[in-house]
Short mmCIF file of C-alpha atoms in Angstrom, two decimals:
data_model
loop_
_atom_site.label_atom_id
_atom_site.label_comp_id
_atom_site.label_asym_id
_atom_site.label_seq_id
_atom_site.Cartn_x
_atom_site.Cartn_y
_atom_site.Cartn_z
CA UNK A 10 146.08 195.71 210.23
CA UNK A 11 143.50 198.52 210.00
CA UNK A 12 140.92 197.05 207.12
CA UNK A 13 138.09 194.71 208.41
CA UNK A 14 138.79 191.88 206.84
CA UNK A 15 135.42 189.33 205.60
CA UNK A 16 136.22 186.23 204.88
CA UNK A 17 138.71 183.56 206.58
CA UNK A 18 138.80 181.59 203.53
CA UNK A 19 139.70 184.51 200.96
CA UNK A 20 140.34 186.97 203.23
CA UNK A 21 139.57 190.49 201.28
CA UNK A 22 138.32 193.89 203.28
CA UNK A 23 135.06 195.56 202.62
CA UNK A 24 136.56 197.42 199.13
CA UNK A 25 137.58 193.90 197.63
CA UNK A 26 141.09 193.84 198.09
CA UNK A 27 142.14 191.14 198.11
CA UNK A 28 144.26 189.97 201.77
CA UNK A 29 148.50 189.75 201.03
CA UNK A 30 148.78 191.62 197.91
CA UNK A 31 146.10 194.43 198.65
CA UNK A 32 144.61 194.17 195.40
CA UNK A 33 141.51 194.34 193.56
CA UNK A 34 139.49 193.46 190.94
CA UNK A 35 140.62 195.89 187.85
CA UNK A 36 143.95 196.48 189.49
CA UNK A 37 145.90 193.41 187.86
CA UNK A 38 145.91 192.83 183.98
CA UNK A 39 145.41 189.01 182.28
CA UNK A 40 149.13 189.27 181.39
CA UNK A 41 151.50 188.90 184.88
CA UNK A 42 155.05 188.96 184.69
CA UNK A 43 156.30 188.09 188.15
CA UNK A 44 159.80 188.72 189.62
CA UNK A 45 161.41 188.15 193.29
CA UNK A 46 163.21 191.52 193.12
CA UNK A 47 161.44 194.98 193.64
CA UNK A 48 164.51 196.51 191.84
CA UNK A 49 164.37 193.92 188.94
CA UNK A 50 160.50 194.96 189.16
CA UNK A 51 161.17 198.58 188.72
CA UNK A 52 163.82 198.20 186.28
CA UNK A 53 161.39 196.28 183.69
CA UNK A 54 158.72 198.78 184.33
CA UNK A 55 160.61 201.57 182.33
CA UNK A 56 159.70 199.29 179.29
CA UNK A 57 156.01 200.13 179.81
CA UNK A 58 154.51 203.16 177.66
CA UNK A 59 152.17 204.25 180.41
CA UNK A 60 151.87 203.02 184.11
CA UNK A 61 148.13 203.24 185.31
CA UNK A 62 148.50 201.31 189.21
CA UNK A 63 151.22 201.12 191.69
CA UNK A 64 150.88 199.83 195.08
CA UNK A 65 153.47 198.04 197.65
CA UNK A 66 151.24 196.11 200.03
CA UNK A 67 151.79 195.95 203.72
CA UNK A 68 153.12 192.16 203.22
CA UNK A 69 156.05 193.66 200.75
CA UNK A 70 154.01 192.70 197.40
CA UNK A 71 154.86 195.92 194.39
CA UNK A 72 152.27 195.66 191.53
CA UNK A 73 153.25 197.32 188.82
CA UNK A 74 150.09 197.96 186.06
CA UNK A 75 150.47 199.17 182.58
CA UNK A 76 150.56 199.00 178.97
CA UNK A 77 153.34 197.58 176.71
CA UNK A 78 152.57 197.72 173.15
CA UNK A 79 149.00 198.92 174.55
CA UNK A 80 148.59 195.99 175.50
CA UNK A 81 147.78 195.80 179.74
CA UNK A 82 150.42 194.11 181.31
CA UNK A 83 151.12 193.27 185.42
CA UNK A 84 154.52 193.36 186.94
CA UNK A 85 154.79 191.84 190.42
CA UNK A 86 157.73 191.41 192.93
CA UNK A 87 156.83 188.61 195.55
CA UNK A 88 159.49 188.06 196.72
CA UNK A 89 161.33 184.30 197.37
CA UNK A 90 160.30 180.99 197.66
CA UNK A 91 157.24 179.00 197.19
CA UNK A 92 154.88 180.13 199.82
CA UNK A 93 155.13 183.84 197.99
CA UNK A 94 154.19 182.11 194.64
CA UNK A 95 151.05 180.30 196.32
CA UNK A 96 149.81 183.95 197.93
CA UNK A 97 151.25 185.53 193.92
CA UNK A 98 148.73 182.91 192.18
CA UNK A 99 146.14 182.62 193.93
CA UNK A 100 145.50 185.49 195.17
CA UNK A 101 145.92 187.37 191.75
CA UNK A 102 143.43 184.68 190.02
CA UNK A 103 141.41 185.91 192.72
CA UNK A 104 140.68 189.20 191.47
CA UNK A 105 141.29 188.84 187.83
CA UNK A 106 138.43 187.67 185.73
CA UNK A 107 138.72 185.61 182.18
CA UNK A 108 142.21 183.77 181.40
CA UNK A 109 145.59 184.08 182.54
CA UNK A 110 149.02 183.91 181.08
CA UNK A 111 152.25 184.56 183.99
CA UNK A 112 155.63 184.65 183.18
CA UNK A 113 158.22 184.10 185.74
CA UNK A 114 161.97 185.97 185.34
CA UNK A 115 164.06 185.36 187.63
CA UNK A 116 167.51 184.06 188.65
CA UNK A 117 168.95 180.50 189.00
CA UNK A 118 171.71 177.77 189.71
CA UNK A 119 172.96 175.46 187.02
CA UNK A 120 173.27 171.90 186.89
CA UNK A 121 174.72 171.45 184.10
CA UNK A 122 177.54 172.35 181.93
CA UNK A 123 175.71 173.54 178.91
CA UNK A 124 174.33 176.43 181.02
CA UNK A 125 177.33 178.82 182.38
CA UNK A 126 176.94 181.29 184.12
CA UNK A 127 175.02 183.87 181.95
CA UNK A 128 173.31 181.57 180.13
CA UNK A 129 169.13 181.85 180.19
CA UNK A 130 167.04 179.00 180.99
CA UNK A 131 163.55 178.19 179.54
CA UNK A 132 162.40 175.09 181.49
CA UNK A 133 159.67 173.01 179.33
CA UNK A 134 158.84 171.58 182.91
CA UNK A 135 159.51 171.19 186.39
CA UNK A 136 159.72 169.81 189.48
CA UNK A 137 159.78 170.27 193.33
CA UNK A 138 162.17 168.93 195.86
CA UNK A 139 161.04 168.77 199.14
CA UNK A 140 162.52 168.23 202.73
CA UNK A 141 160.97 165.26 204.22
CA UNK A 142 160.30 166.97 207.92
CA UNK A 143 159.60 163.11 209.22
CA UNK A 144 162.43 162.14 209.10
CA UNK A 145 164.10 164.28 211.20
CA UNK A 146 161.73 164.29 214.08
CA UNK A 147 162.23 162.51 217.72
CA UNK A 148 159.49 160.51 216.90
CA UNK A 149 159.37 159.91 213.04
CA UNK A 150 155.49 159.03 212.33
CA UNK A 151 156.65 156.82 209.54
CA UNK A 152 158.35 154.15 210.98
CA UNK A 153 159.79 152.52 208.28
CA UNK A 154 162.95 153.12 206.21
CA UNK A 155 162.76 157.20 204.79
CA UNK A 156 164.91 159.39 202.39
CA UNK A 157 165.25 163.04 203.98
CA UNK A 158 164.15 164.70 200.63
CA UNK A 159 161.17 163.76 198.69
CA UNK A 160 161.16 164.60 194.51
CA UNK A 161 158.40 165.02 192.99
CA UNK A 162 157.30 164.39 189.51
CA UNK A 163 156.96 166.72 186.93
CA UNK A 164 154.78 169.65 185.61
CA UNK A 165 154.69 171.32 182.26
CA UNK A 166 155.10 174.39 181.15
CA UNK A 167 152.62 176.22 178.45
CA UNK A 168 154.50 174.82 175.74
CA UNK A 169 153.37 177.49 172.98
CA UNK A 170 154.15 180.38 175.47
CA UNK A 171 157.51 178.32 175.87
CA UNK A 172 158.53 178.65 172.39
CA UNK A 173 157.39 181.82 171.83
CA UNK A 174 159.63 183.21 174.85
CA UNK A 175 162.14 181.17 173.74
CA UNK A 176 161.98 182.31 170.39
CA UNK A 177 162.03 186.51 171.32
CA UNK A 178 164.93 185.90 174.03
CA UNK A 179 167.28 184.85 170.86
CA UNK A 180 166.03 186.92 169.04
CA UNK A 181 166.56 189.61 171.77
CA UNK A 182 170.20 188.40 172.74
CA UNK A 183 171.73 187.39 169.37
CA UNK A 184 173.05 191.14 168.48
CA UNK A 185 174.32 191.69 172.07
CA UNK A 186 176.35 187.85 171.91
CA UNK A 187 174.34 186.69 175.14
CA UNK A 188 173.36 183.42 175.86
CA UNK A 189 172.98 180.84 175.40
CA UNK A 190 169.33 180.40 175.76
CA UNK A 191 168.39 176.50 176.46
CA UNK A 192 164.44 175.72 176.45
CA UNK A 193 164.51 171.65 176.11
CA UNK A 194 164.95 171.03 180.06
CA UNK A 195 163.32 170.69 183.70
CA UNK A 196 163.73 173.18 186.63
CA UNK A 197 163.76 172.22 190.23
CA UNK A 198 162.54 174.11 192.90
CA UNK A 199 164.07 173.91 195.90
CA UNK A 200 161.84 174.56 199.19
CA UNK A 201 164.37 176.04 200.21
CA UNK A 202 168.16 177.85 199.42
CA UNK A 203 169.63 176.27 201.46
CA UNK A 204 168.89 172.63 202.63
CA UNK A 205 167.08 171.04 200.08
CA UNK A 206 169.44 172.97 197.00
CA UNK A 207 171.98 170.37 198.72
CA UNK A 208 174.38 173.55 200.22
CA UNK A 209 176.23 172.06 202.88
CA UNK A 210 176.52 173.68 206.48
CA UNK A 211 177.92 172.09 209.36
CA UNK A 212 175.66 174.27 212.05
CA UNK A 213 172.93 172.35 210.99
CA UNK A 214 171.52 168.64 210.91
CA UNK A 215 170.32 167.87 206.83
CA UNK A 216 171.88 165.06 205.26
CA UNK A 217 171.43 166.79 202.01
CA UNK A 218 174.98 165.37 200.63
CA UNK A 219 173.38 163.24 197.97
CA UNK A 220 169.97 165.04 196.77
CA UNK A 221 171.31 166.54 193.79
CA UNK A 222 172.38 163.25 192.89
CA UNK A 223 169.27 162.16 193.55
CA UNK A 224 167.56 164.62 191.77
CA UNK A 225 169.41 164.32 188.53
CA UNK A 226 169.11 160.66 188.44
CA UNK A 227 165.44 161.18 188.91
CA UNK A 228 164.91 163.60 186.37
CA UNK A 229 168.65 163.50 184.36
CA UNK A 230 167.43 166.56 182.15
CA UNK A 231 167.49 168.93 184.80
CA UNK A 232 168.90 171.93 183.95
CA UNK A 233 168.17 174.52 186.64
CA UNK A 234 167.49 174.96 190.37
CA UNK A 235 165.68 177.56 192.26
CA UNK A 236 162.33 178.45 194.65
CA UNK A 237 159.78 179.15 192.65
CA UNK A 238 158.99 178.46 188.76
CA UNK A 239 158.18 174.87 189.07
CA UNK A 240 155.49 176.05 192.15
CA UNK A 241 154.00 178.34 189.38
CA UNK A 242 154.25 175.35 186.94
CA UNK A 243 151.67 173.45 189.51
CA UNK A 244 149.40 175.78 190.91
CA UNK A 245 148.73 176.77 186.77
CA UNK A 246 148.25 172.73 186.71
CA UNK A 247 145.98 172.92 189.67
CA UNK A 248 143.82 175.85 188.01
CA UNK A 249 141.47 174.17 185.82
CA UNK A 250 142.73 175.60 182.64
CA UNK A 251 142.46 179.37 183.43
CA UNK A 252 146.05 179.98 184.22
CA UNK A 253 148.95 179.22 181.52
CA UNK A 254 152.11 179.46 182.50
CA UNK A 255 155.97 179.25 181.93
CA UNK A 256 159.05 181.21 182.94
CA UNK A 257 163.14 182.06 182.36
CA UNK A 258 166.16 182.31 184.81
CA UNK A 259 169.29 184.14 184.17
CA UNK A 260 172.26 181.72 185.34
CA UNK A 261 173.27 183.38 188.60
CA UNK A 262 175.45 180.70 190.25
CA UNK A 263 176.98 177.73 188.29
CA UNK A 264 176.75 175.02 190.53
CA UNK A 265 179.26 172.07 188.22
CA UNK A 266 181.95 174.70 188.64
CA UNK A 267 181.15 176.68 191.60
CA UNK A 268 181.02 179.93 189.53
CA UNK A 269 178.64 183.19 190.10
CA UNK A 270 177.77 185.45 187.76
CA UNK A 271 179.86 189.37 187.68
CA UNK A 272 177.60 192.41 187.96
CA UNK A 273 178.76 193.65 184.75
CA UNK A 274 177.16 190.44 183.27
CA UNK A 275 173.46 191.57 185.06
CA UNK A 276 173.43 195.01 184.01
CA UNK A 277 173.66 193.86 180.36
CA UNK A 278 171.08 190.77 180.27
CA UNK A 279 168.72 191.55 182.68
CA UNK A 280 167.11 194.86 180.74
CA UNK A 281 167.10 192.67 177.84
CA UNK A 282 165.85 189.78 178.87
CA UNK A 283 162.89 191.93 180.65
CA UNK A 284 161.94 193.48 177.84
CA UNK A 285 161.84 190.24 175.62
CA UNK A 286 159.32 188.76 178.15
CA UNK A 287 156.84 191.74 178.01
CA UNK A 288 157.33 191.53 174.14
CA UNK A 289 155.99 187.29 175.08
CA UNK A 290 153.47 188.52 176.96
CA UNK A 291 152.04 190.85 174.89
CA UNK A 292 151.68 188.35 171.92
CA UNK A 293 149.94 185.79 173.97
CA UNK A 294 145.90 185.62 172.91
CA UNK A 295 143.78 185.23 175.70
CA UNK A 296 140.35 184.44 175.71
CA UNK A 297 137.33 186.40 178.24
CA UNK A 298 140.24 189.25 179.53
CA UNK A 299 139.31 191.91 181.48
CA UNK A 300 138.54 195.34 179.21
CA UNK A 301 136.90 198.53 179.91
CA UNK A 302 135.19 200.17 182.72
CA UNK A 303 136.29 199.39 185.90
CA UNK A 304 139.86 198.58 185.30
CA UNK A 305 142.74 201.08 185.78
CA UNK A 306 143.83 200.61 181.94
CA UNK A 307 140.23 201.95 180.66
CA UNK A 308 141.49 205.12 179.85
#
């Protein structure tokens, strides 16, 4: 660390940037689409007309700022997993004044036929499953009877950002027969890959054998599984109305048939399905967004 940092409770150094993503205030745009992958990042950023910021932060956050359709538009890379989408959100609501609208693309698992591998998911909602650590301590707190993964209820998605991504990724993948797109289901986020996504490794204590099942009977039109859209689903919950939110997921690993997607496959949806969320974002009306002086897009 070499900044003085003010602050413990939004820790930002003496310029205003802000403490994970070494950002500030005119840096990132009203219109975020966010990404795990600093490739994927870079790949979508050829899309822009003009880039006007770009900065890797010490903690591995790229921001990408620039204009698509003139229109000033944020591409992050967070990285995975829910933590990274807490520091992504709140930290970027930090330094951005007026409204927000984030978009989420990333990649996901299936859980259910209708989506092979391929396919591109639009969750209307989502929801969190969660590994109870109780449970498998010496001395459980909770003395009772316990389930070793909690699921939580659900959060909604912007539903006319929803429709309108929807809408552009057909529109987007019709000509290149890709697809298909499915919009009318929930995502689950995992809090993590590996334990609470129900994989099964013998190295490790997890009775995780049955929480798909118990997912899916919880919430039976679950589509998709993954670390991080549902998280972004909540915190825009949590926000008081200034962040609106929703997201897509390429099909990466079928998880009925034990399938994964080719590279072949990537190469052709990915740029495409990129470029139709910029073309969402920058069709979104905001209300009070950051303009003029003081922002890197002024010019």
């Amino acid at each position: 660390m070499k900044e003085t940092i003010q602050d413990a409770n939004l820790p930002h150094d003496t310029e205003g940037h802000i403490y994970h993503l070494h950002v500030k205030r005119g840096q990132v745009a009203n219109r975020l689409l966010t990404v795990g992958d600093h490739v994927r990042a870079r790949a979508i950023a050829k899309h822009l007309e003009k880039v006007d910021f770009e900065h890797t932060s010490q903690r591995g956050f790229l921001t990408i700022t620039g204009r698509y359709q003139g229109v000033p538009i944020t591409i992050m890379a967070i990285g995975m997993g829910n933590p990274m989408m807490d520091f992504f959100v709140r930290e970027s609501r930090a330094v951005v004044d007026g409204d927000m609208a984030i978009i989420r693309f990333g990649s996901c698992g299936s859980l259910t036929e209708t989506a092979p591998v391929g396919s591109v998911i639009v969750p209307r909602g989502g929801y969190c499953i969660r590994r109870n650590i109780d449970y498998f301590c010496d001395e459980p707190l909770n003395k009772g009877k316990q389930e070793p993964y909690h699921v939580s209820g659900t959060f909604a998605a912007d539903k006319v950002m929803t429709e309108l991504l929807a809408a552009n990724l057909k529109k987007t993948l019709a000509p290149h027969d890709l697809g298909p797109v499915l919009s009318d289901g929930l995502n689950a986020d995992g809090c993590s890959f590996y334990s609470a996504q129900g994989r099964q490794d013998s190295r490790f204590w997890d009775d995780n054998q049955t929480v798909i099942k118990q997912a899916l009977e919880t919430h039976p039109d679950t589509h998709s599984l993954e670390m991080e859209t549902s998280m972004l689903y909540h915190l825009a919950h949590c926000s008081k109305g200034s962040i609106r939110a929703t997201g897509c997921m390429q099909v990466f690993a079928d998880r009925v048939n034990n399938g994964f997607i080719s590279p072949q496959t990537v190469a052709i949806l990915e740029p495409l399905v990129g470029q139709a969320v910029l073309e969402t974002l920058a069709q979104i009306k905001l209300d009070n967004e950051m303009r003029g002086p003081g922002t890197v897009w002024a010019n």
